[in-house]
């Protein structure tokens, strides 16, 4: 059996400021760096990952580098793990009104100029399947973003998470897989 250790990037300046990040170049905060170090220590005590795969965005790459450095394992970057494109919401507060948003079918909502979670699911699901196939008996850390984690949840479980349910910064979800099938996902405390 293999495991994908899905991790949302640690706190970024955008998370701290409660805004949809305007650029992929936004870094972690000092709190975020502490969160990443704590995640690395937690992983070291419980798992034996072989490598880290990261989104190309700075906040994810920084998280991945801290974890990989602590565990002395390599990092690779996967373009399709990038955060959802929030279009014209980029740089605006999380509380900004969202015309057309439907809580009952939030995964189908498209921010003006952005992408739906269903579109994120297509690219993220392909990455997870490729990683699981390439390392069937190993553990791989995957560092990404809140919306990517929501799409990953849908891919491995078959259902979207409850509305508003986003994995916390530096939160870890352990996904077991065997022979091309996902056997379950558990968010760590």
mmCIF file with all atom_site columns, C-alpha atoms in Angstrom:
data_model
loop_
_atom_site.group_PDB
_atom_site.id
_atom_site.type_symbol
_atom_site.label_atom_id
_atom_site.label_alt_id
_atom_site.label_comp_id
_atom_site.label_asym_id
_atom_site.label_entity_id
_atom_site.label_seq_id
_atom_site.pdbx_PDB_ins_code
_atom_site.Cartn_x
_atom_site.Cartn_y
_atom_site.Cartn_z
_atom_site.occupancy
_atom_site.B_iso_or_equiv
_atom_site.pdbx_formal_charge
_atom_site.auth_seq_id
_atom_site.auth_comp_id
_atom_site.auth_asym_id
_atom_site.auth_atom_id
_atom_site.pdbx_PDB_model_num
ATOM 1   C CA . UNK A 1 1   ? 0.000   0.000  0.000   1.00 0.00 ? 1   UNK A CA 1
ATOM 2   C CA . UNK A 1 2   ? 1.157   3.541  -0.747  1.00 0.00 ? 2   UNK A CA 1
ATOM 3   C CA . UNK A 1 3   ? 0.284   6.893  0.749   1.00 0.00 ? 3   UNK A CA 1
ATOM 4   C CA . UNK A 1 4   ? -0.064  10.397 -0.575  1.00 0.00 ? 4   UNK A CA 1
ATOM 5   C CA . UNK A 1 5   ? 0.557   12.881 2.226   1.00 0.00 ? 5   UNK A CA 1
ATOM 6   C CA . UNK A 1 6   ? -1.393  15.911 1.038   1.00 0.00 ? 6   UNK A CA 1
ATOM 7   C CA . UNK A 1 7   ? -0.390  19.171 2.710   1.00 0.00 ? 7   UNK A CA 1
ATOM 8   C CA . UNK A 1 8   ? -1.867  22.616 2.292   1.00 0.00 ? 8   UNK A CA 1
ATOM 9   C CA . UNK A 1 9   ? 0.869   25.251 2.229   1.00 0.00 ? 9   UNK A CA 1
ATOM 10  C CA . UNK A 1 10  ? 1.570   27.004 5.517   1.00 0.00 ? 10  UNK A CA 1
ATOM 11  C CA . UNK A 1 11  ? 0.248   30.493 6.272   1.00 0.00 ? 11  UNK A CA 1
ATOM 12  C CA . UNK A 1 12  ? 1.068   32.990 3.538   1.00 0.00 ? 12  UNK A CA 1
ATOM 13  C CA . UNK A 1 13  ? 0.813   36.765 3.610   1.00 0.00 ? 13  UNK A CA 1
ATOM 14  C CA . UNK A 1 14  ? -2.457  36.395 1.668   1.00 0.00 ? 14  UNK A CA 1
ATOM 15  C CA . UNK A 1 15  ? -3.922  34.044 4.288   1.00 0.00 ? 15  UNK A CA 1
ATOM 16  C CA . UNK A 1 16  ? -2.847  36.374 7.069   1.00 0.00 ? 16  UNK A CA 1
ATOM 17  C CA . UNK A 1 17  ? -4.426  39.354 5.293   1.00 0.00 ? 17  UNK A CA 1
ATOM 18  C CA . UNK A 1 18  ? -7.577  37.366 4.348   1.00 0.00 ? 18  UNK A CA 1
ATOM 19  C CA . UNK A 1 19  ? -7.280  38.110 0.612   1.00 0.00 ? 19  UNK A CA 1
ATOM 20  C CA . UNK A 1 20  ? -7.327  36.002 -2.522  1.00 0.00 ? 20  UNK A CA 1
ATOM 21  C CA . UNK A 1 21  ? -3.658  36.038 -3.408  1.00 0.00 ? 21  UNK A CA 1
ATOM 22  C CA . UNK A 1 22  ? -2.958  38.412 -6.282  1.00 0.00 ? 22  UNK A CA 1
ATOM 23  C CA . UNK A 1 23  ? 0.244   36.732 -7.473  1.00 0.00 ? 23  UNK A CA 1
ATOM 24  C CA . UNK A 1 24  ? 1.958   33.352 -7.278  1.00 0.00 ? 24  UNK A CA 1
ATOM 25  C CA . UNK A 1 25  ? 4.947   35.098 -5.658  1.00 0.00 ? 25  UNK A CA 1
ATOM 26  C CA . UNK A 1 26  ? 3.393   35.732 -2.222  1.00 0.00 ? 26  UNK A CA 1
ATOM 27  C CA . UNK A 1 27  ? 5.636   34.202 0.488   1.00 0.00 ? 27  UNK A CA 1
ATOM 28  C CA . UNK A 1 28  ? 4.985   32.536 3.822   1.00 0.00 ? 28  UNK A CA 1
ATOM 29  C CA . UNK A 1 29  ? 4.742   34.510 7.034   1.00 0.00 ? 29  UNK A CA 1
ATOM 30  C CA . UNK A 1 30  ? 6.961   33.703 10.010  1.00 0.00 ? 30  UNK A CA 1
ATOM 31  C CA . UNK A 1 31  ? 3.951   31.879 11.494  1.00 0.00 ? 31  UNK A CA 1
ATOM 32  C CA . UNK A 1 32  ? 3.789   29.897 8.251   1.00 0.00 ? 32  UNK A CA 1
ATOM 33  C CA . UNK A 1 33  ? 7.446   28.921 8.465   1.00 0.00 ? 33  UNK A CA 1
ATOM 34  C CA . UNK A 1 34  ? 6.837   27.671 12.017  1.00 0.00 ? 34  UNK A CA 1
ATOM 35  C CA . UNK A 1 35  ? 3.795   25.703 10.782  1.00 0.00 ? 35  UNK A CA 1
ATOM 36  C CA . UNK A 1 36  ? 5.879   24.080 8.031   1.00 0.00 ? 36  UNK A CA 1
ATOM 37  C CA . UNK A 1 37  ? 8.590   23.083 10.530  1.00 0.00 ? 37  UNK A CA 1
ATOM 38  C CA . UNK A 1 38  ? 5.943   21.573 12.830  1.00 0.00 ? 38  UNK A CA 1
ATOM 39  C CA . UNK A 1 39  ? 4.436   19.632 9.900   1.00 0.00 ? 39  UNK A CA 1
ATOM 40  C CA . UNK A 1 40  ? 7.901   18.313 9.002   1.00 0.00 ? 40  UNK A CA 1
ATOM 41  C CA . UNK A 1 41  ? 8.452   17.114 12.572  1.00 0.00 ? 41  UNK A CA 1
ATOM 42  C CA . UNK A 1 42  ? 5.027   15.454 12.642  1.00 0.00 ? 42  UNK A CA 1
ATOM 43  C CA . UNK A 1 43  ? 5.750   13.682 9.346   1.00 0.00 ? 43  UNK A CA 1
ATOM 44  C CA . UNK A 1 44  ? 9.196   12.572 10.482  1.00 0.00 ? 44  UNK A CA 1
ATOM 45  C CA . UNK A 1 45  ? 7.727   10.867 13.563  1.00 0.00 ? 45  UNK A CA 1
ATOM 46  C CA . UNK A 1 46  ? 5.020   8.996  11.652  1.00 0.00 ? 46  UNK A CA 1
ATOM 47  C CA . UNK A 1 47  ? 6.018   8.499  8.007   1.00 0.00 ? 47  UNK A CA 1
ATOM 48  C CA . UNK A 1 48  ? 8.904   7.717  5.672   1.00 0.00 ? 48  UNK A CA 1
ATOM 49  C CA . UNK A 1 49  ? 8.249   9.744  2.528   1.00 0.00 ? 49  UNK A CA 1
ATOM 50  C CA . UNK A 1 50  ? 10.616  9.399  -0.417  1.00 0.00 ? 50  UNK A CA 1
ATOM 51  C CA . UNK A 1 51  ? 10.116  12.815 -1.950  1.00 0.00 ? 51  UNK A CA 1
ATOM 52  C CA . UNK A 1 52  ? 8.029   15.995 -2.025  1.00 0.00 ? 52  UNK A CA 1
ATOM 53  C CA . UNK A 1 53  ? 6.032   17.260 -4.981  1.00 0.00 ? 53  UNK A CA 1
ATOM 54  C CA . UNK A 1 54  ? 5.009   20.931 -4.840  1.00 0.00 ? 54  UNK A CA 1
ATOM 55  C CA . UNK A 1 55  ? 2.869   23.497 -6.556  1.00 0.00 ? 55  UNK A CA 1
ATOM 56  C CA . UNK A 1 56  ? 5.003   26.077 -8.379  1.00 0.00 ? 56  UNK A CA 1
ATOM 57  C CA . UNK A 1 57  ? 3.634   28.973 -6.285  1.00 0.00 ? 57  UNK A CA 1
ATOM 58  C CA . UNK A 1 58  ? 6.094   30.512 -3.813  1.00 0.00 ? 58  UNK A CA 1
ATOM 59  C CA . UNK A 1 59  ? 4.079   29.765 -0.662  1.00 0.00 ? 59  UNK A CA 1
ATOM 60  C CA . UNK A 1 60  ? 3.853   26.065 -1.561  1.00 0.00 ? 60  UNK A CA 1
ATOM 61  C CA . UNK A 1 61  ? 7.489   25.843 -2.691  1.00 0.00 ? 61  UNK A CA 1
ATOM 62  C CA . UNK A 1 62  ? 8.643   27.438 0.589   1.00 0.00 ? 62  UNK A CA 1
ATOM 63  C CA . UNK A 1 63  ? 6.541   24.979 2.594   1.00 0.00 ? 63  UNK A CA 1
ATOM 64  C CA . UNK A 1 64  ? 7.905   22.083 0.539   1.00 0.00 ? 64  UNK A CA 1
ATOM 65  C CA . UNK A 1 65  ? 11.518  23.257 0.928   1.00 0.00 ? 65  UNK A CA 1
ATOM 66  C CA . UNK A 1 66  ? 11.214  23.487 4.713   1.00 0.00 ? 66  UNK A CA 1
ATOM 67  C CA . UNK A 1 67  ? 9.684   20.006 4.941   1.00 0.00 ? 67  UNK A CA 1
ATOM 68  C CA . UNK A 1 68  ? 12.096  18.424 2.451   1.00 0.00 ? 68  UNK A CA 1
ATOM 69  C CA . UNK A 1 69  ? 15.077  20.055 4.144   1.00 0.00 ? 69  UNK A CA 1
ATOM 70  C CA . UNK A 1 70  ? 14.043  18.684 7.509   1.00 0.00 ? 70  UNK A CA 1
ATOM 71  C CA . UNK A 1 71  ? 13.487  15.191 6.067   1.00 0.00 ? 71  UNK A CA 1
ATOM 72  C CA . UNK A 1 72  ? 16.507  15.308 3.704   1.00 0.00 ? 72  UNK A CA 1
ATOM 73  C CA . UNK A 1 73  ? 14.468  14.298 0.656   1.00 0.00 ? 73  UNK A CA 1
ATOM 74  C CA . UNK A 1 74  ? 14.211  15.845 -2.820  1.00 0.00 ? 74  UNK A CA 1
ATOM 75  C CA . UNK A 1 75  ? 11.537  18.246 -4.087  1.00 0.00 ? 75  UNK A CA 1
ATOM 76  C CA . UNK A 1 76  ? 10.034  18.399 -7.553  1.00 0.00 ? 76  UNK A CA 1
ATOM 77  C CA . UNK A 1 77  ? 7.564   20.970 -8.866  1.00 0.00 ? 77  UNK A CA 1
ATOM 78  C CA . UNK A 1 78  ? 4.299   20.041 -10.569 1.00 0.00 ? 78  UNK A CA 1
ATOM 79  C CA . UNK A 1 79  ? 2.627   22.877 -12.498 1.00 0.00 ? 79  UNK A CA 1
ATOM 80  C CA . UNK A 1 80  ? -0.858  21.331 -12.244 1.00 0.00 ? 80  UNK A CA 1
ATOM 81  C CA . UNK A 1 81  ? -0.834  21.601 -8.438  1.00 0.00 ? 81  UNK A CA 1
ATOM 82  C CA . UNK A 1 82  ? -1.099  25.405 -8.725  1.00 0.00 ? 82  UNK A CA 1
ATOM 83  C CA . UNK A 1 83  ? -3.910  27.145 -6.866  1.00 0.00 ? 83  UNK A CA 1
ATOM 84  C CA . UNK A 1 84  ? -7.280  27.745 -8.448  1.00 0.00 ? 84  UNK A CA 1
ATOM 85  C CA . UNK A 1 85  ? -7.409  30.786 -10.716 1.00 0.00 ? 85  UNK A CA 1
ATOM 86  C CA . UNK A 1 86  ? -9.664  33.227 -8.873  1.00 0.00 ? 86  UNK A CA 1
ATOM 87  C CA . UNK A 1 87  ? -9.776  35.630 -11.811 1.00 0.00 ? 87  UNK A CA 1
ATOM 88  C CA . UNK A 1 88  ? -10.907 39.121 -10.852 1.00 0.00 ? 88  UNK A CA 1
ATOM 89  C CA . UNK A 1 89  ? -11.122 38.166 -7.164  1.00 0.00 ? 89  UNK A CA 1
ATOM 90  C CA . UNK A 1 90  ? -7.311  38.040 -7.011  1.00 0.00 ? 90  UNK A CA 1
ATOM 91  C CA . UNK A 1 91  ? -6.108  40.635 -4.513  1.00 0.00 ? 91  UNK A CA 1
ATOM 92  C CA . UNK A 1 92  ? -9.584  41.166 -3.027  1.00 0.00 ? 92  UNK A CA 1
ATOM 93  C CA . UNK A 1 93  ? -10.801 40.230 0.458   1.00 0.00 ? 93  UNK A CA 1
ATOM 94  C CA . UNK A 1 94  ? -12.278 36.781 1.094   1.00 0.00 ? 94  UNK A CA 1
ATOM 95  C CA . UNK A 1 95  ? -15.482 38.602 2.102   1.00 0.00 ? 95  UNK A CA 1
ATOM 96  C CA . UNK A 1 96  ? -15.925 40.151 -1.381  1.00 0.00 ? 96  UNK A CA 1
ATOM 97  C CA . UNK A 1 97  ? -19.415 39.384 -2.823  1.00 0.00 ? 97  UNK A CA 1
ATOM 98  C CA . UNK A 1 98  ? -19.432 36.498 -5.311  1.00 0.00 ? 98  UNK A CA 1
ATOM 99  C CA . UNK A 1 99  ? -22.146 36.965 -7.941  1.00 0.00 ? 99  UNK A CA 1
ATOM 100 C CA . UNK A 1 100 ? -23.765 33.699 -8.986  1.00 0.00 ? 100 UNK A CA 1
ATOM 101 C CA . UNK A 1 101 ? -22.225 31.675 -6.140  1.00 0.00 ? 101 UNK A CA 1
ATOM 102 C CA . UNK A 1 102 ? -24.428 28.717 -5.143  1.00 0.00 ? 102 UNK A CA 1
ATOM 103 C CA . UNK A 1 103 ? -23.597 27.056 -1.796  1.00 0.00 ? 103 UNK A CA 1
ATOM 104 C CA . UNK A 1 104 ? -25.370 23.876 -2.911  1.00 0.00 ? 104 UNK A CA 1
ATOM 105 C CA . UNK A 1 105 ? -23.153 23.502 -6.002  1.00 0.00 ? 105 UNK A CA 1
ATOM 106 C CA . UNK A 1 106 ? -20.114 25.588 -5.078  1.00 0.00 ? 106 UNK A CA 1
ATOM 107 C CA . UNK A 1 107 ? -17.777 23.385 -7.133  1.00 0.00 ? 107 UNK A CA 1
ATOM 108 C CA . UNK A 1 108 ? -19.417 24.580 -10.367 1.00 0.00 ? 108 UNK A CA 1
ATOM 109 C CA . UNK A 1 109 ? -19.132 28.309 -9.630  1.00 0.00 ? 109 UNK A CA 1
ATOM 110 C CA . UNK A 1 110 ? -16.699 30.263 -11.770 1.00 0.00 ? 110 UNK A CA 1
ATOM 111 C CA . UNK A 1 111 ? -15.202 33.491 -10.445 1.00 0.00 ? 111 UNK A CA 1
ATOM 112 C CA . UNK A 1 112 ? -15.231 36.142 -13.177 1.00 0.00 ? 112 UNK A CA 1
ATOM 113 C CA . UNK A 1 113 ? -12.156 35.362 -15.288 1.00 0.00 ? 113 UNK A CA 1
ATOM 114 C CA . UNK A 1 114 ? -11.220 32.327 -13.156 1.00 0.00 ? 114 UNK A CA 1
ATOM 115 C CA . UNK A 1 115 ? -11.801 28.591 -13.041 1.00 0.00 ? 115 UNK A CA 1
ATOM 116 C CA . UNK A 1 116 ? -14.306 26.277 -11.369 1.00 0.00 ? 116 UNK A CA 1
ATOM 117 C CA . UNK A 1 117 ? -13.325 23.670 -8.807  1.00 0.00 ? 117 UNK A CA 1
ATOM 118 C CA . UNK A 1 118 ? -14.463 21.066 -11.351 1.00 0.00 ? 118 UNK A CA 1
ATOM 119 C CA . UNK A 1 119 ? -11.729 22.346 -13.674 1.00 0.00 ? 119 UNK A CA 1
ATOM 120 C CA . UNK A 1 120 ? -9.198  22.215 -10.844 1.00 0.00 ? 120 UNK A CA 1
ATOM 121 C CA . UNK A 1 121 ? -10.303 18.632 -10.183 1.00 0.00 ? 121 UNK A CA 1
ATOM 122 C CA . UNK A 1 122 ? -9.393  17.521 -13.718 1.00 0.00 ? 122 UNK A CA 1
ATOM 123 C CA . UNK A 1 123 ? -5.779  18.639 -13.488 1.00 0.00 ? 123 UNK A CA 1
ATOM 124 C CA . UNK A 1 124 ? -5.260  17.722 -9.815  1.00 0.00 ? 124 UNK A CA 1
ATOM 125 C CA . UNK A 1 125 ? -6.825  14.274 -10.162 1.00 0.00 ? 125 UNK A CA 1
ATOM 126 C CA . UNK A 1 126 ? -4.468  13.471 -13.027 1.00 0.00 ? 126 UNK A CA 1
ATOM 127 C CA . UNK A 1 127 ? -1.451  14.467 -10.889 1.00 0.00 ? 127 UNK A CA 1
ATOM 128 C CA . UNK A 1 128 ? -2.579  12.360 -7.912  1.00 0.00 ? 128 UNK A CA 1
ATOM 129 C CA . UNK A 1 129 ? -3.204  9.332  -10.115 1.00 0.00 ? 129 UNK A CA 1
ATOM 130 C CA . UNK A 1 130 ? 0.200   9.710  -11.761 1.00 0.00 ? 130 UNK A CA 1
ATOM 131 C CA . UNK A 1 131 ? 1.958   9.986  -8.379  1.00 0.00 ? 131 UNK A CA 1
ATOM 132 C CA . UNK A 1 132 ? 0.090   7.013  -6.919  1.00 0.00 ? 132 UNK A CA 1
ATOM 133 C CA . UNK A 1 133 ? 0.907   4.893  -9.972  1.00 0.00 ? 133 UNK A CA 1
ATOM 134 C CA . UNK A 1 134 ? 4.587   5.894  -9.962  1.00 0.00 ? 134 UNK A CA 1
ATOM 135 C CA . UNK A 1 135 ? 5.046   5.067  -6.258  1.00 0.00 ? 135 UNK A CA 1
ATOM 136 C CA . UNK A 1 136 ? 2.597   2.249  -5.484  1.00 0.00 ? 136 UNK A CA 1
ATOM 137 C CA . UNK A 1 137 ? 4.265   1.139  -2.244  1.00 0.00 ? 137 UNK A CA 1
ATOM 138 C CA . UNK A 1 138 ? 5.807   4.395  -1.099  1.00 0.00 ? 138 UNK A CA 1
ATOM 139 C CA . UNK A 1 139 ? 4.848   7.631  0.626   1.00 0.00 ? 139 UNK A CA 1
ATOM 140 C CA . UNK A 1 140 ? 4.934   10.893 -1.321  1.00 0.00 ? 140 UNK A CA 1
ATOM 141 C CA . UNK A 1 141 ? 4.306   14.367 0.121   1.00 0.00 ? 141 UNK A CA 1
ATOM 142 C CA . UNK A 1 142 ? 2.176   16.646 -2.069  1.00 0.00 ? 142 UNK A CA 1
ATOM 143 C CA . UNK A 1 143 ? 2.181   20.364 -1.148  1.00 0.00 ? 143 UNK A CA 1
ATOM 144 C CA . UNK A 1 144 ? -0.571  22.477 -2.663  1.00 0.00 ? 144 UNK A CA 1
ATOM 145 C CA . UNK A 1 145 ? -3.381  24.926 -1.817  1.00 0.00 ? 145 UNK A CA 1
ATOM 146 C CA . UNK A 1 146 ? -6.825  25.143 -0.217  1.00 0.00 ? 146 UNK A CA 1
ATOM 147 C CA . UNK A 1 147 ? -8.883  24.793 -3.403  1.00 0.00 ? 147 UNK A CA 1
ATOM 148 C CA . UNK A 1 148 ? -6.540  22.096 -4.705  1.00 0.00 ? 148 UNK A CA 1
ATOM 149 C CA . UNK A 1 149 ? -7.079  20.167 -1.465  1.00 0.00 ? 149 UNK A CA 1
ATOM 150 C CA . UNK A 1 150 ? -10.857 20.443 -1.960  1.00 0.00 ? 150 UNK A CA 1
ATOM 151 C CA . UNK A 1 151 ? -10.498 18.997 -5.473  1.00 0.00 ? 151 UNK A CA 1
ATOM 152 C CA . UNK A 1 152 ? -8.186  16.271 -4.154  1.00 0.00 ? 152 UNK A CA 1
ATOM 153 C CA . UNK A 1 153 ? -10.815 15.368 -1.537  1.00 0.00 ? 153 UNK A CA 1
ATOM 154 C CA . UNK A 1 154 ? -13.392 14.952 -4.292  1.00 0.00 ? 154 UNK A CA 1
ATOM 155 C CA . UNK A 1 155 ? -10.988 12.884 -6.403  1.00 0.00 ? 155 UNK A CA 1
ATOM 156 C CA . UNK A 1 156 ? -10.062 10.369 -3.711  1.00 0.00 ? 156 UNK A CA 1
ATOM 157 C CA . UNK A 1 157 ? -13.429 10.136 -1.926  1.00 0.00 ? 157 UNK A CA 1
ATOM 158 C CA . UNK A 1 158 ? -15.970 10.727 -4.699  1.00 0.00 ? 158 UNK A CA 1
ATOM 159 C CA . UNK A 1 159 ? -17.673 13.589 -2.825  1.00 0.00 ? 159 UNK A CA 1
ATOM 160 C CA . UNK A 1 160 ? -16.992 17.278 -2.412  1.00 0.00 ? 160 UNK A CA 1
ATOM 161 C CA . UNK A 1 161 ? -16.194 18.427 1.123   1.00 0.00 ? 161 UNK A CA 1
ATOM 162 C CA . UNK A 1 162 ? -18.922 20.333 2.968   1.00 0.00 ? 162 UNK A CA 1
ATOM 163 C CA . UNK A 1 163 ? -19.273 23.949 1.878   1.00 0.00 ? 163 UNK A CA 1
ATOM 164 C CA . UNK A 1 164 ? -16.691 26.150 3.565   1.00 0.00 ? 164 UNK A CA 1
ATOM 165 C CA . UNK A 1 165 ? -14.580 23.178 4.698   1.00 0.00 ? 165 UNK A CA 1
ATOM 166 C CA . UNK A 1 166 ? -10.971 23.939 3.782   1.00 0.00 ? 166 UNK A CA 1
ATOM 167 C CA . UNK A 1 167 ? -7.935  22.146 5.216   1.00 0.00 ? 167 UNK A CA 1
ATOM 168 C CA . UNK A 1 168 ? -6.069  24.486 7.593   1.00 0.00 ? 168 UNK A CA 1
ATOM 169 C CA . UNK A 1 169 ? -2.684  25.937 6.668   1.00 0.00 ? 169 UNK A CA 1
ATOM 170 C CA . UNK A 1 170 ? -0.019  23.209 6.946   1.00 0.00 ? 170 UNK A CA 1
ATOM 171 C CA . UNK A 1 171 ? -2.837  20.705 7.513   1.00 0.00 ? 171 UNK A CA 1
ATOM 172 C CA . UNK A 1 172 ? -2.089  17.146 6.414   1.00 0.00 ? 172 UNK A CA 1
ATOM 173 C CA . UNK A 1 173 ? -4.444  14.639 4.823   1.00 0.00 ? 173 UNK A CA 1
ATOM 174 C CA . UNK A 1 174 ? -3.191  11.054 4.556   1.00 0.00 ? 174 UNK A CA 1
ATOM 175 C CA . UNK A 1 175 ? -4.547  9.212  1.512   1.00 0.00 ? 175 UNK A CA 1
ATOM 176 C CA . UNK A 1 176 ? -3.930  5.471  1.248   1.00 0.00 ? 176 UNK A CA 1
ATOM 177 C CA . UNK A 1 177 ? -3.952  3.783  -2.146  1.00 0.00 ? 177 UNK A CA 1
ATOM 178 C CA . UNK A 1 178 ? -3.440  0.301  -3.532  1.00 0.00 ? 178 UNK A CA 1
ATOM 179 C CA . UNK A 1 179 ? -3.544  -1.002 -7.098  1.00 0.00 ? 179 UNK A CA 1
ATOM 180 C CA . UNK A 1 180 ? -4.961  2.208  -8.541  1.00 0.00 ? 180 UNK A CA 1
ATOM 181 C CA . UNK A 1 181 ? -7.668  2.604  -5.902  1.00 0.00 ? 181 UNK A CA 1
ATOM 182 C CA . UNK A 1 182 ? -7.927  5.166  -3.129  1.00 0.00 ? 182 UNK A CA 1
ATOM 183 C CA . UNK A 1 183 ? -8.790  3.493  0.158   1.00 0.00 ? 183 UNK A CA 1
ATOM 184 C CA . UNK A 1 184 ? -9.501  6.463  2.335   1.00 0.00 ? 184 UNK A CA 1
ATOM 185 C CA . UNK A 1 185 ? -8.373  9.894  3.444   1.00 0.00 ? 185 UNK A CA 1
ATOM 186 C CA . UNK A 1 186 ? -7.820  11.035 7.010   1.00 0.00 ? 186 UNK A CA 1
ATOM 187 C CA . UNK A 1 187 ? -7.071  14.607 8.042   1.00 0.00 ? 187 UNK A CA 1
ATOM 188 C CA . UNK A 1 188 ? -4.541  14.738 10.846  1.00 0.00 ? 188 UNK A CA 1
ATOM 189 C CA . UNK A 1 189 ? -5.235  16.582 14.100  1.00 0.00 ? 189 UNK A CA 1
#
